[in-house]
Coordinates of C-alpha atoms and ligand atoms in Angstrom, one line a residue:
M78 CA 44.3 50.0 -87.1
G79 CA 42.7 47.6 -89.9
S80 CA 39.4 48.5 -91.2
V81 CA 38.1 45.1 -92.0
V82 CA 35.1 43.8 -90.6
S83 CA 34.2 40.1 -90.0
E84 CA 31.5 39.9 -92.4
E85 CA 32.4 36.3 -93.6
R86 CA 30.3 33.4 -91.9
C87 CA 31.7 30.2 -90.6
L88 CA 29.6 27.1 -90.8
Y89 CA 31.6 25.5 -87.9
A90 CA 31.5 28.4 -85.3
A91 CA 29.2 27.2 -83.0
K92 CA 31.2 23.8 -82.7
C93 CA 34.5 24.2 -83.5
G94 CA 35.9 26.6 -80.8
A95 CA 39.3 26.9 -82.6
C96 CA 38.5 30.9 -83.3
H97 CA 36.0 33.3 -82.3
I98 CA 34.9 34.6 -86.0
G99 CA 31.6 36.2 -86.1
E100 CA 31.4 37.2 -82.5
M101 CA 32.8 40.7 -83.2
S102 CA 34.0 42.9 -86.0
Y103 CA 37.8 42.6 -86.5
E104 CA 38.0 46.5 -85.5
Q105 CA 36.6 45.5 -82.3
E106 CA 39.0 42.7 -81.7
L107 CA 41.8 44.8 -82.5
A108 CA 40.6 47.3 -79.9
E109 CA 40.2 44.5 -77.4
K110 CA 43.5 42.9 -78.0
N111 CA 45.1 46.8 -77.7
K112 CA 43.3 46.8 -74.2
W113 CA 44.4 43.6 -73.1
V114 CA 48.3 44.0 -73.7
I115 CA 48.0 47.6 -72.1
S116 CA 46.4 46.0 -69.2
H117 CA 49.5 43.7 -68.7
I118 CA 52.2 46.1 -69.6
G119 CA 51.0 49.4 -69.3
K120 CA 52.5 50.1 -65.9
Y121 CA 55.8 48.9 -67.2
C122 CA 56.1 50.6 -70.7
H123 CA 56.5 54.3 -71.4
Q124 CA 55.2 54.3 -74.9
I125 CA 52.8 51.6 -76.4
H126 CA 51.9 51.9 -80.0
D127 CA 48.4 51.2 -81.4
I128 CA 47.9 47.7 -82.5
I129 CA 49.0 47.0 -86.3
G130 CA 45.9 44.7 -87.6
M131 CA 45.8 42.6 -90.7
Y132 CA 45.1 44.0 -94.0
Y133 CA 43.1 41.0 -95.0
P134 CA 42.4 38.8 -91.8
Y135 CA 41.2 35.5 -93.5
H136 CA 43.1 32.5 -94.5
Y137 CA 46.3 33.5 -93.2
R138 CA 47.4 30.5 -91.4
N139 CA 50.3 28.5 -93.3
K140 CA 50.1 25.6 -91.0
V141 CA 46.9 23.6 -90.9
H142 CA 46.4 20.6 -88.8
A143 CA 43.4 18.2 -88.8
V144 CA 42.7 15.3 -86.5
L145 CA 41.5 12.1 -88.2
G146 CA 38.5 10.1 -86.9
K147 CA 35.2 8.3 -88.2
V148 CA 31.6 9.7 -88.2
K149 CA 29.5 6.5 -88.6
D150 CA 31.7 4.9 -91.3
T151 CA 32.9 7.7 -93.0
V152 CA 36.6 8.8 -92.4
V153 CA 36.8 12.6 -91.4
A154 CA 39.3 15.3 -90.6
G155 CA 38.5 18.2 -88.2
T156 CA 38.8 19.0 -84.7
Y157 CA 37.9 17.4 -81.3
A158 CA 35.2 19.3 -79.6
E159 CA 36.7 21.0 -76.6
G160 CA 37.9 18.8 -73.8
T161 CA 36.4 15.7 -75.5
H162 CA 37.6 13.0 -78.2
T163 CA 34.7 13.7 -80.2
I164 CA 35.4 14.9 -83.7
I165 CA 33.9 17.7 -85.4
P166 CA 34.2 17.5 -89.2
V167 CA 35.6 20.7 -90.7
N168 CA 35.8 20.9 -94.6
S169 CA 36.7 24.4 -94.8
C170 CA 38.0 27.2 -92.4
L171 CA 37.9 30.9 -92.9
I172 CA 41.6 31.5 -91.1
E173 CA 43.2 28.5 -92.6
D174 CA 45.1 28.3 -95.9
V175 CA 42.6 27.5 -98.7
Q176 CA 44.9 24.9 -100.7
A177 CA 45.8 23.2 -97.1
S178 CA 42.2 22.8 -96.3
A179 CA 41.5 21.0 -99.8
I180 CA 44.4 18.6 -99.4
I181 CA 43.0 17.5 -95.9
Q182 CA 39.8 16.8 -97.4
T183 CA 41.4 14.7 -100.2
V184 CA 43.8 12.8 -97.6
A185 CA 40.6 11.9 -95.7
E186 CA 39.0 10.6 -98.8
L187 CA 41.9 8.7 -99.7
I188 CA 42.3 7.0 -96.2
Q189 CA 38.7 6.1 -96.7
S190 CA 39.1 4.5 -100.4
F191 CA 42.3 2.7 -99.5
K192 CA 40.6 1.3 -96.3
L193 CA 43.6 2.5 -93.9
W194 CA 42.6 2.0 -90.2
V195 CA 42.0 5.3 -88.4
Y196 CA 43.7 5.9 -84.9
N197 CA 41.3 5.9 -82.0
E198 CA 42.5 8.2 -79.1
D199 CA 40.4 6.4 -76.5
T200 CA 41.7 2.8 -77.3
G201 CA 45.0 3.4 -78.5
R202 CA 44.5 1.6 -81.5
G203 CA 44.4 2.3 -85.4
L204 CA 47.1 3.9 -87.7
M205 CA 46.2 7.2 -89.2
R206 CA 46.3 9.9 -86.5
H207 CA 46.6 13.5 -87.9
I208 CA 47.3 15.3 -91.1
L209 CA 49.5 18.5 -91.1
V210 CA 50.0 20.8 -94.0
R211 CA 52.5 23.6 -94.2
K212 CA 52.8 26.1 -96.9
G213 CA 55.7 28.4 -97.8
T214 CA 53.5 31.7 -98.5
A215 CA 55.9 33.0 -101.0
T216 CA 57.4 30.2 -102.3
K217 CA 54.1 28.2 -102.7
Q218 CA 55.9 24.9 -101.8
I219 CA 53.6 22.6 -100.0
M220 CA 54.5 20.0 -97.3
V221 CA 52.0 17.2 -96.3
V222 CA 52.6 15.5 -93.1
L223 CA 50.8 12.4 -92.6
V224 CA 51.1 11.2 -88.9
T225 CA 50.7 7.4 -88.1
A226 CA 50.9 5.7 -84.9
S227 CA 53.4 3.2 -86.2
T228 CA 56.3 2.9 -88.9
E229 CA 53.8 0.9 -91.0
F230 CA 52.1 2.6 -93.9
P231 CA 50.2 -0.2 -96.2
H232 CA 50.0 1.0 -100.0
K233 CA 52.0 3.9 -99.1
N234 CA 53.6 4.3 -102.9
H235 CA 50.3 4.3 -104.3
F236 CA 48.6 6.5 -101.8
V237 CA 51.3 9.0 -102.4
E238 CA 51.1 8.9 -106.4
V239 CA 47.2 9.4 -106.1
L240 CA 47.8 12.3 -103.4
R241 CA 50.4 13.9 -105.9
T242 CA 48.1 13.5 -108.9
R243 CA 45.0 14.9 -107.2
H244 CA 47.1 18.0 -105.7
P245 CA 50.1 18.4 -108.0
E246 CA 50.9 21.5 -105.9
I247 CA 52.4 19.3 -103.1
T248 CA 56.2 19.6 -103.1
T249 CA 57.1 17.2 -100.4
I250 CA 55.2 14.3 -98.3
V251 CA 56.6 13.1 -94.9
Q252 CA 55.1 10.3 -92.8
N253 CA 55.9 11.1 -89.0
I254 CA 55.5 8.4 -86.6
N255 CA 54.2 9.1 -83.1
T256 CA 53.6 6.0 -81.1
K257 CA 52.9 7.7 -77.8
Q258 CA 49.4 8.0 -76.2
T259 CA 49.5 12.0 -76.2
S260 CA 47.8 15.1 -77.4
M261 CA 50.8 16.2 -79.3
V262 CA 50.6 16.1 -82.7
L263 CA 54.1 15.1 -83.9
G264 CA 56.3 12.4 -83.1
D265 CA 60.2 12.5 -83.2
K266 CA 60.8 10.3 -86.4
N267 CA 60.1 11.3 -89.9
K268 CA 60.3 9.3 -93.1
I269 CA 60.3 11.4 -96.4
L270 CA 58.0 9.7 -98.8
Y271 CA 58.2 12.2 -101.4
G272 CA 60.2 15.3 -102.2
Q273 CA 63.1 16.9 -100.0
G274 CA 61.3 16.7 -96.7
Y275 CA 61.1 20.2 -96.1
I276 CA 59.7 23.4 -97.8
E277 CA 61.2 27.0 -97.8
D278 CA 59.5 30.2 -97.3
V279 CA 60.9 33.9 -97.8
L280 CA 60.9 36.7 -95.2
L281 CA 62.7 39.9 -95.6
G282 CA 64.5 38.8 -98.8
L283 CA 65.9 35.7 -97.1
R284 CA 65.0 32.0 -97.8
F285 CA 64.2 29.7 -94.7
R286 CA 63.8 25.9 -94.8
I287 CA 61.0 24.3 -92.7
S288 CA 60.9 21.0 -91.6
S289 CA 57.8 19.1 -90.3
N290 CA 58.8 19.5 -86.5
S291 CA 60.4 23.0 -86.7
F292 CA 58.7 26.2 -85.4
Y293 CA 57.9 28.7 -88.0
Q294 CA 55.5 31.7 -87.5
V295 CA 51.8 30.7 -89.1
N296 CA 51.3 34.3 -90.5
S297 CA 54.1 35.1 -93.0
A298 CA 52.8 38.5 -93.8
Q299 CA 52.4 39.8 -90.3
T300 CA 55.6 38.1 -89.3
Q301 CA 57.5 40.3 -91.7
V302 CA 55.7 43.5 -90.1
L303 CA 56.7 42.3 -86.6
Y304 CA 60.4 41.6 -87.5
K305 CA 60.8 45.1 -88.9
K306 CA 59.6 46.4 -85.5
V307 CA 62.3 44.3 -83.9
I308 CA 65.1 45.6 -86.2
Q309 CA 63.8 49.2 -85.7
A310 CA 63.9 48.5 -81.8
A311 CA 67.4 47.3 -81.7
A312 CA 68.8 50.1 -83.9
L313 CA 71.9 48.3 -84.8
T314 CA 74.9 50.3 -85.9
G315 CA 76.9 47.4 -87.5
D316 CA 79.2 47.0 -84.4
E317 CA 77.0 44.9 -82.1
T318 CA 77.2 41.3 -81.0
V319 CA 73.6 40.2 -80.9
I320 CA 72.0 37.3 -79.2
D321 CA 68.8 35.7 -80.8
A322 CA 67.6 33.5 -77.9
Y323 CA 64.8 30.9 -78.3
C324 CA 65.8 31.6 -82.2
G325 CA 63.7 28.4 -83.8
I326 CA 65.1 28.4 -87.3
G327 CA 67.0 31.5 -86.9
T328 CA 64.7 33.9 -88.5
I329 CA 64.8 37.0 -86.6
G330 CA 68.9 36.6 -86.0
M331 CA 69.1 36.2 -89.9
C332 CA 67.0 39.2 -90.7
M333 CA 69.2 41.2 -88.4
H334 CA 72.5 39.9 -89.7
A335 CA 73.3 42.6 -92.4
K336 CA 73.4 45.2 -89.7
A337 CA 75.3 43.3 -86.8
R338 CA 79.2 42.6 -86.2
R339 CA 78.1 39.1 -85.0
V340 CA 74.8 36.9 -84.3
I341 CA 74.5 34.0 -81.9
G342 CA 71.2 32.1 -82.2
I343 CA 70.5 29.9 -79.2
E344 CA 67.6 27.5 -79.6
L345 CA 66.9 24.0 -77.8
N346 CA 65.1 22.0 -80.5
E347 CA 68.1 20.3 -82.5
Q348 CA 66.3 19.9 -85.6
A349 CA 65.2 23.5 -85.5
V350 CA 69.0 24.3 -85.2
K351 CA 69.9 22.3 -88.1
D352 CA 67.6 24.1 -90.3
A353 CA 68.9 27.4 -89.1
R354 CA 72.3 26.4 -90.0
E355 CA 71.5 25.3 -93.4
N356 CA 69.5 28.6 -93.6
A357 CA 72.5 30.5 -92.9
K358 CA 74.6 28.7 -95.4
Q359 CA 71.8 29.1 -98.1
N360 CA 71.7 32.7 -97.6
H361 CA 75.3 33.1 -97.5
L362 CA 75.4 34.6 -94.0
K363 CA 78.8 34.4 -92.6
K364 CA 78.6 36.2 -89.4
I365 CA 76.1 34.2 -87.5
Q366 CA 76.3 31.0 -85.5
F367 CA 73.8 28.6 -83.9
V368 CA 73.9 26.6 -80.7
A369 CA 71.6 23.9 -79.8
A370 CA 71.3 24.8 -76.0
D371 CA 69.1 25.7 -73.1
A372 CA 69.1 29.8 -73.6
T373 CA 69.6 30.3 -69.9
E374 CA 72.6 27.8 -69.6
Y375 CA 74.4 28.8 -72.6
M376 CA 74.3 32.6 -71.5
T377 CA 75.1 32.1 -68.1
Q378 CA 78.3 30.3 -69.5
M379 CA 79.2 33.0 -71.7
S380 CA 79.0 35.7 -68.9
Q381 CA 81.2 33.3 -66.8
N382 CA 83.6 33.2 -69.6
G383 CA 83.9 37.0 -69.4
M384 CA 81.7 37.5 -72.7
R385 CA 79.3 40.2 -73.2
A386 CA 76.5 40.8 -75.7
D387 CA 75.4 44.4 -77.2
V388 CA 71.9 43.5 -78.2
I389 CA 69.6 40.4 -76.7
I390 CA 66.6 39.7 -78.9
M391 CA 64.3 36.9 -77.1
D392 CA 61.1 35.2 -78.3
P393 CA 60.4 32.7 -75.8
P394 CA 57.1 30.5 -76.1
R395 CA 53.8 31.2 -74.6
S396 CA 54.8 30.3 -70.9
G397 CA 57.4 33.2 -71.4
S398 CA 60.9 33.4 -69.9
T399 CA 62.4 32.7 -66.4
E400 CA 63.7 34.7 -63.7
A401 CA 67.0 32.8 -64.3
F402 CA 66.9 33.6 -67.9
V403 CA 66.4 37.4 -67.2
K404 CA 69.5 37.2 -64.6
A405 CA 71.6 35.3 -67.5
T406 CA 70.7 38.1 -70.0
V407 CA 71.6 40.9 -67.5
S408 CA 74.8 39.1 -66.6
L409 CA 75.8 39.9 -70.1
R410 CA 75.1 43.5 -69.8
P411 CA 73.3 44.4 -73.1
R412 CA 72.8 47.8 -74.2
C413 CA 69.1 46.8 -74.9
V414 CA 66.9 43.6 -74.9
V415 CA 64.3 43.0 -77.6
Y416 CA 61.4 41.0 -76.2
V417 CA 59.1 39.2 -78.7
S418 CA 56.2 37.9 -76.9
C419 CA 53.1 36.0 -77.9
N420 CA 51.3 36.0 -74.4
P421 CA 51.0 39.4 -72.8
E422 CA 50.5 37.8 -69.4
T423 CA 53.7 36.2 -69.2
L424 CA 55.5 39.2 -70.8
G425 CA 54.0 41.6 -68.0
R426 CA 55.5 39.0 -65.4
D427 CA 58.9 39.2 -67.1
L428 CA 59.1 42.8 -67.7
E429 CA 58.7 43.2 -63.9
W430 CA 61.9 41.0 -63.5
F431 CA 63.6 43.1 -66.2
C432 CA 62.6 46.1 -64.1
R433 CA 64.0 45.0 -61.0
E434 CA 67.2 44.3 -62.8
G435 CA 67.6 47.9 -63.8
Y436 CA 66.1 47.8 -67.3
I437 CA 63.4 50.3 -68.4
A438 CA 60.6 49.3 -71.0
E439 CA 60.8 52.1 -73.4
E440 CA 58.6 51.4 -76.4
A441 CA 55.9 48.5 -77.3
W442 CA 54.5 47.5 -80.6
I443 CA 51.6 45.3 -80.8
V444 CA 51.0 42.9 -84.0
D445 CA 48.1 41.1 -84.9
M446 CA 49.3 37.8 -86.4
F447 CA 46.4 35.8 -85.4
S448 CA 42.9 37.2 -86.3
F449 CA 39.7 36.1 -84.9
T450 CA 41.7 34.2 -82.1
Q451 CA 42.5 35.2 -78.5
H452 CA 46.5 35.4 -79.6
V453 CA 48.6 38.6 -80.3
E454 CA 52.3 39.3 -80.7
T455 CA 53.9 42.1 -78.7
C456 CA 57.5 43.4 -79.2
V457 CA 59.1 45.6 -76.3
L458 CA 62.1 47.5 -76.1
L459 CA 64.0 47.4 -72.9
S460 CA 67.2 49.7 -72.4
Q461 CA 69.7 49.5 -69.8
Q462 CA 69.6 52.4 -67.1
R463 CA 72.5 54.4 -66.8
G464 CA 74.4 57.0 -64.6
D465 CA 72.0 59.4 -63.0
D466 CA 69.0 57.8 -64.8
Y467 CA 69.5 54.6 -63.0
I468 CA 67.1 53.8 -60.1
K469 CA 66.9 50.5 -58.6
V470 CA 63.1 50.7 -59.2
S471 CA 60.5 49.6 -56.4
L472 CA 57.6 47.9 -58.4
E473 CA 54.6 49.4 -57.1
P474 CA 52.8 51.1 -58.5
G475 CA 54.8 51.2 -61.8
C476 CA 58.5 50.4 -62.0
N477 CA 59.2 53.0 -64.8
T478 CA 58.6 56.0 -63.0
R479 CA 61.9 57.9 -63.8
Ligands
SAH614 N1 62.1 33.1 -82.7 C1 61.6 32.1 -83.5 C2 61.0 31.0 -82.8 C3 60.0 31.5 -81.3 S1 59.1 30.1 -80.8 C4 60.8 32.8 -84.6 O1 60.3 34.0 -84.7 O2 60.0 31.9 -85.4 C5 60.1 29.7 -79.3 C6 61.3 29.0 -79.5 O3 61.9 28.4 -78.2 C7 61.2 27.4 -80.0 O4 61.6 27.1 -81.3 C8 61.4 26.4 -78.8 O5 62.1 25.3 -79.3 C9 62.6 27.2 -78.2 N2 62.8 27.1 -76.8 C10 62.1 26.9 -75.8 N3 62.5 26.6 -74.5 C11 63.9 27.0 -74.8 C12 65.0 27.2 -74.0 N4 65.0 26.8 -72.6 N5 66.1 27.2 -74.5 C13 66.2 27.9 -75.9 N6 65.3 27.6 -76.7 C14 64.1 27.1 -76.3

């Protein structure tokens, strides 16, 4: 368990609500998260290891977002007060990357000096909506995404030039067009204004390309801790067919590639799949392929075609998986499933489905990737019960009692 106490003070804590810094020490927070995960998966899991905290729990977020608005006549960047469209200006943040916060402040200043029209969520009028900054922690590459309500961008070349002069550390600038009246930050269309339109980061020795819309873990240091646990849990021998379901830009599957016979990554977001394929090429990985598909549909199809998988890694969004996905997984008869989850509640529900299908949750590791927030990551090793050991379990009171 980590030993850092949250002694830093946040100026915006009372109003912002994005994190709960200052409410308790980091040690207490880790203990609370540990208890929280156990309360949801304890009855299914044989062994749950103590939470692995962060060594330095500040300024870890490599992706920083700010909404644009006006306070009196001044353009400000910040966050909405919960449940409202009232903007709270935030000039610095204890969990966000420091360079990213500084760039956001400069963009707000430039929008003011270039007299660009700030978007108003209530009326749906105006141009400049959000700023997103992504940084490759290892490479130091920085992407700035300027989200606009239409394709226009008056004085854009000059704007880009001034922004680059003020922040030479920026490696690419993208305009993202979001025409919808929605709380989603990004639209589907991107225009590259400077650089390559993506950044790269390095995880466990592999280089990954990240586009504006692709999912990428926000805490690179702890992601590597988590992925090492996934690799440990899967215990590959070099002879396995591995499926990386909900694979994003392919990071987990690629980190397992060296020890697998073959890896198949399945992901719904086509841009992420494009990035994943490019990532495999850049890293000269020949035994991995990616498919743009719904994971459940693709795996069901695989099993109908008589295919099998030895190990299935799954890392679904917060809403968790589905019973149909669990059935599709089981139909491929994997020796083990490694479930990576960012939500202990849906994880508990999904473990119950796996237990009903004859899998047992052997071991779990909890990794804190999001200090001072209510989020935590868990990795669970599920193994197929065999022979005498196989009991079609009844779920009350705990499905794992052998
Ligand atoms: N494993 C990756 C990404 C996990 S985030 C990593 O560690 O970085 C979850 C991913 O699941 C997102 O990229 C999302 O686009 C994808 N996703 C959501 N629903 C899906 C579905 N039904 N089938 C396949 N992928 C899906």
